[in-house]
Coordinates of C-alpha atoms in Angstrom, one line a residue:
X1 CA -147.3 -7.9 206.2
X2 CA -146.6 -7.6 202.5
X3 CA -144.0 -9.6 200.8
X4 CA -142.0 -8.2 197.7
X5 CA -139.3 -10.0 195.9
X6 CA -136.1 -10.1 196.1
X7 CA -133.4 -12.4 195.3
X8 CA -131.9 -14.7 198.4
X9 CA -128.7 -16.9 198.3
X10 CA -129.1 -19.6 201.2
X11 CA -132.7 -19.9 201.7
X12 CA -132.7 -23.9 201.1
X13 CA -130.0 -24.2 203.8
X14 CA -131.9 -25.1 207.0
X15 CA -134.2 -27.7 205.3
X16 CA -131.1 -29.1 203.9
X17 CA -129.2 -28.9 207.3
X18 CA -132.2 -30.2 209.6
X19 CA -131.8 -33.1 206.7
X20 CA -128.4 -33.7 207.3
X21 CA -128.9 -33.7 210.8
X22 CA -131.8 -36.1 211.3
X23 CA -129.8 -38.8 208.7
X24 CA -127.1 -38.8 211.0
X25 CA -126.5 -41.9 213.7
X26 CA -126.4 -40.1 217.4
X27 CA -122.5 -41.4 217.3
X28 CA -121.4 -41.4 213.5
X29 CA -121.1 -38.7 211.5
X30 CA -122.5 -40.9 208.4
X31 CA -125.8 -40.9 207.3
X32 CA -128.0 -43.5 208.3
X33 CA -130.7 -44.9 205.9
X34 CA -132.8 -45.9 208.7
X35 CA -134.2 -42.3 210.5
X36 CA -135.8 -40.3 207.3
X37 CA -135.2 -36.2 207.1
X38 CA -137.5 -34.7 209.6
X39 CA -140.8 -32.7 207.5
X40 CA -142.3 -30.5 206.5
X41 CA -142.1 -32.7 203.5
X42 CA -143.1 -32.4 199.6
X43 CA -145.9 -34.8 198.8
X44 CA -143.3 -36.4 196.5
X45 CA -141.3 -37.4 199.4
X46 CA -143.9 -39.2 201.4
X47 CA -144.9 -43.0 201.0
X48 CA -145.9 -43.7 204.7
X49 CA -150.1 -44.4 205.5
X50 CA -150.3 -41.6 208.6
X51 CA -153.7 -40.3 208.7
X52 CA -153.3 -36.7 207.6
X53 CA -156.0 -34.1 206.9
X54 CA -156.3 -33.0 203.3
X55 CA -156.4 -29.5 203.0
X56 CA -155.3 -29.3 199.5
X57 CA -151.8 -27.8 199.4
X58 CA -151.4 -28.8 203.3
X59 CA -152.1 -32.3 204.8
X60 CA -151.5 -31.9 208.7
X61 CA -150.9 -35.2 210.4
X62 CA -153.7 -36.2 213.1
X63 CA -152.0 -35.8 216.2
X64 CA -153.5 -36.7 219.6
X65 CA -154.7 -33.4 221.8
X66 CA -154.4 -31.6 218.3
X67 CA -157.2 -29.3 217.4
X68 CA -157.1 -27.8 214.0
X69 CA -158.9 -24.5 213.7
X70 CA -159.9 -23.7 210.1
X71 CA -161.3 -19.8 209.2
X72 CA -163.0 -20.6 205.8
X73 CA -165.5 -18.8 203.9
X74 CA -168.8 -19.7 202.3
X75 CA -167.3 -21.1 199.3
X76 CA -165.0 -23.3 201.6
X77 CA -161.7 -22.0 201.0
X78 CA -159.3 -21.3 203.7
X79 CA -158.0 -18.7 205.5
X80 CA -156.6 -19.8 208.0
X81 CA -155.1 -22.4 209.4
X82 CA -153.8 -22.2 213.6
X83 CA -153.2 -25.8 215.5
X84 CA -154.2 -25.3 219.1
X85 CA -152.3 -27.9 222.0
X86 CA -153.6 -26.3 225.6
X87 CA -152.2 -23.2 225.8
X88 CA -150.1 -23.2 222.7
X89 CA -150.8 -22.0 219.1
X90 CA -149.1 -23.0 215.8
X91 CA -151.0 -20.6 212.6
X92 CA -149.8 -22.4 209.7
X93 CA -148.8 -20.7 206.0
X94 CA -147.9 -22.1 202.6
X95 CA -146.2 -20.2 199.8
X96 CA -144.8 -20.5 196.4
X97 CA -141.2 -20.0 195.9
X98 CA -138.7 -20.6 193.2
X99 CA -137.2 -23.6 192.0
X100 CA -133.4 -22.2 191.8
X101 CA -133.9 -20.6 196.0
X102 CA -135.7 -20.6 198.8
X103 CA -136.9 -17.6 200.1
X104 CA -137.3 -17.8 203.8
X105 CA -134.2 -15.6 204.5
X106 CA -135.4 -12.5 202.8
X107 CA -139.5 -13.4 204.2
X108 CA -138.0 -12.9 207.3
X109 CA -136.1 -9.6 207.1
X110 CA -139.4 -8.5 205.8
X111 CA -141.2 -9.8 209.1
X112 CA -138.5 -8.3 211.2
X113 CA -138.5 -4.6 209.8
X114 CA -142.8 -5.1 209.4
X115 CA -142.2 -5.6 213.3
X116 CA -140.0 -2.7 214.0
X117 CA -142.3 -0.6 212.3
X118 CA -145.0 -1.8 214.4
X119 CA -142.7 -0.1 217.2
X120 CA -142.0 -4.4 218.5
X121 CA -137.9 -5.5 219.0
X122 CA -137.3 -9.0 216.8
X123 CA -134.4 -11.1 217.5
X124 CA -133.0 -13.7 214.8
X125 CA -131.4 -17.4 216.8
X126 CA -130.6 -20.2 215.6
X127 CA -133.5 -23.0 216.4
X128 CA -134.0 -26.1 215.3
X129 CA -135.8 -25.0 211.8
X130 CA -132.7 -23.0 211.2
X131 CA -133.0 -19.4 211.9
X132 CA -135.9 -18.4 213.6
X133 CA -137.4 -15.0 214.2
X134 CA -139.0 -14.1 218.5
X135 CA -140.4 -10.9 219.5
X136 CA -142.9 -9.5 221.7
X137 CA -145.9 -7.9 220.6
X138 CA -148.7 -5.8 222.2
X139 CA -151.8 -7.0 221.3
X140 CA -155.6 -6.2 222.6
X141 CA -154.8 -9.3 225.5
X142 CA -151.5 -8.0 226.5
X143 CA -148.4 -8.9 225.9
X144 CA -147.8 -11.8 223.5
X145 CA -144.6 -13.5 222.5
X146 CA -144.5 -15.5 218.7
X147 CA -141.6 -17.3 217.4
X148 CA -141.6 -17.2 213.7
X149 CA -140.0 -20.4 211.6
X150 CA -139.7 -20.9 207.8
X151 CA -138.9 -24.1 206.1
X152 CA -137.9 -23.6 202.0
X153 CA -139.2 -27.0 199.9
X154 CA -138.9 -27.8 196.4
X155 CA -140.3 -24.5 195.0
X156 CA -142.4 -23.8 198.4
X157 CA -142.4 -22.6 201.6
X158 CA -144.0 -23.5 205.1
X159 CA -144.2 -20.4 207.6
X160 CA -145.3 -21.5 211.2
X161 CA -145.8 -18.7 214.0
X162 CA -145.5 -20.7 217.8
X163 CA -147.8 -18.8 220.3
X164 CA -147.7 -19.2 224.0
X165 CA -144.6 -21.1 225.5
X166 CA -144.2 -22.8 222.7
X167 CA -142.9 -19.4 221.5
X168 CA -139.7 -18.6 224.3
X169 CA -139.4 -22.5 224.9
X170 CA -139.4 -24.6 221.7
X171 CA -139.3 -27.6 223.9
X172 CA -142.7 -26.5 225.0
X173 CA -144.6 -27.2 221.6
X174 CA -144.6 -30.5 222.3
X175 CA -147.6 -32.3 219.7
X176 CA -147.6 -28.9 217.4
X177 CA -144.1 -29.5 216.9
X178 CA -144.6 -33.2 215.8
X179 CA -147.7 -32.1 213.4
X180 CA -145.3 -29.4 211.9
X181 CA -142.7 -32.6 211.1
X182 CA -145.2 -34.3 209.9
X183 CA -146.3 -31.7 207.6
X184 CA -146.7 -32.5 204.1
X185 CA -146.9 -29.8 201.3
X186 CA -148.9 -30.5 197.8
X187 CA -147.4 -27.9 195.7
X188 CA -148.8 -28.8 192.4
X189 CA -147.2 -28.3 189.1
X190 CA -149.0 -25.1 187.8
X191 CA -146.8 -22.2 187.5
X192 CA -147.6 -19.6 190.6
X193 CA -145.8 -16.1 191.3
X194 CA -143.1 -16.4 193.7
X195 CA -144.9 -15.6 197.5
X196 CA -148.6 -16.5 196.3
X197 CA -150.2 -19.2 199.0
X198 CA -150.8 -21.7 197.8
X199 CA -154.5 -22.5 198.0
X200 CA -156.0 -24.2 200.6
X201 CA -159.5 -25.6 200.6
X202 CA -161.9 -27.6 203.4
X203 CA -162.2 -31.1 202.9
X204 CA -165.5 -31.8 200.6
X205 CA -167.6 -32.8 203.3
X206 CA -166.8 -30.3 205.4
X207 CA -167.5 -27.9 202.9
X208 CA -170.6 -29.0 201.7
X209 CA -171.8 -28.8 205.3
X210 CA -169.4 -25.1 205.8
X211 CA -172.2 -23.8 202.8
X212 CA -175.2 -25.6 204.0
X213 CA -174.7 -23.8 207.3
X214 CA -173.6 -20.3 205.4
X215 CA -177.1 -21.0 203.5
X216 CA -179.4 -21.6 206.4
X217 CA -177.5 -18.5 208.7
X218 CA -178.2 -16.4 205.4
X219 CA -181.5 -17.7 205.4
X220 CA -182.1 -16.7 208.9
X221 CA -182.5 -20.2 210.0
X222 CA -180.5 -22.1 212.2
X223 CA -178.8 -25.1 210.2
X224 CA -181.1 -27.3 211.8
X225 CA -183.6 -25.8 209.8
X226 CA -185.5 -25.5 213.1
X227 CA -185.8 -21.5 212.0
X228 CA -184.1 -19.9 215.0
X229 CA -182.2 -17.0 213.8

């Protein structure tokens, strides 16, 4: 899908809203300083010790039953980024946006009419992330249904795609939903062109073993050094 610019009035709305929402008592309708917003959240925003992993401009909170499948390549920078609970998916993005708007409204027109071309029906409701984006799309397994969310930060956005029945039933995503409100962006403070990602990168550790194993497989050697190849 290839995103092009163009200018967006309410795109900081639903982060705003969801806000709102989440500082409000269940019966007041004033704000209560003792429930924080709900996340994605900018790093600036965070002062709490949950064990998150650092993936440079995303640090996903370790939840239990969680897996977090990375697609990196030798040099350790990521690709992708999908959260895996059972039978449900969550493929995480993060983007650079402007400071004056978010842009999520007009990302999402753009994934709606990519779909329609794609000859798949999209259908924009009103979820808890604000407005969301559902369709149904063939793939090479059959049928699949994705529920597309965007949350506009300070000068970023998250995009999360639910798979599964996460994706018809948002009460279904369970753990994936509390990693995505958990989620904290690292945005950094170098300038970036609006609807860049924002890099993401593997641990060091992991990366140093990510190009050890690159090494040896390019070797033909396992990375074992045991020289199966």
């Amino acid at each position: 899908m290839i995103f092009s610019r163009k200018r967006a009035g309410s795109g900081r709305n639903a982060r705003d809203e969801r806000a709102a929402e989440s500082r409000l008592g269940p019966d007041t309708e004033e704000p209560t300083a003792s429930t924080p917003a709900r996340g994605p959240y900018d790093i600036s925003e965070m002062s709490d010790d949950v064990q998150r992993l650092d993936l440079g401009s995303l640090h996903i909170p370790a939840v239990a039953g969680v897996e977090v499948r990375v697609q990196a390549d030798p040099q350790g920078v990521v690709q992708q980024v999908v959260l895996v609970h059972g039978e449900n998916a969550l493929q995480l993005g993060v983007f650079a946006a402007p400071r004056s708007e978010g842009i999520w409204d007009e990302v999402r027109e753009e994934i709606r009419q990519s779909l329609f071309n794609d000859g798949a029906a999209a259908q924009e409701m009103r979820g808890e992330y604000g407005t969301e984006l559902r369709a149904r799309v063939r793939t090479p397994d059959g049928i699949t249904d994705l529920r597309f969310i965007g949350v506009d930060g300070p000068r970023w956005m998250v995009r999360g795609v639910f798979q599964g029945a996460a994706a018809v039933d948002p009460a279904a995503a369970g753990p994936l939903a509390e990693c995505l409100d958990g989620l904290v962006v690292d945005r950094g403070q170098e300038a970036k062109p609006v609807r860049e990602p924002l890099p993401l990168r593997l641990p060091r550790e992991v990366a140093e073993q990510h190009q050890a194993q690159a090494a040896a497989q390019a070797a033909g050697a396992s990375p074992d050094g045991s020289g199966e190849g």
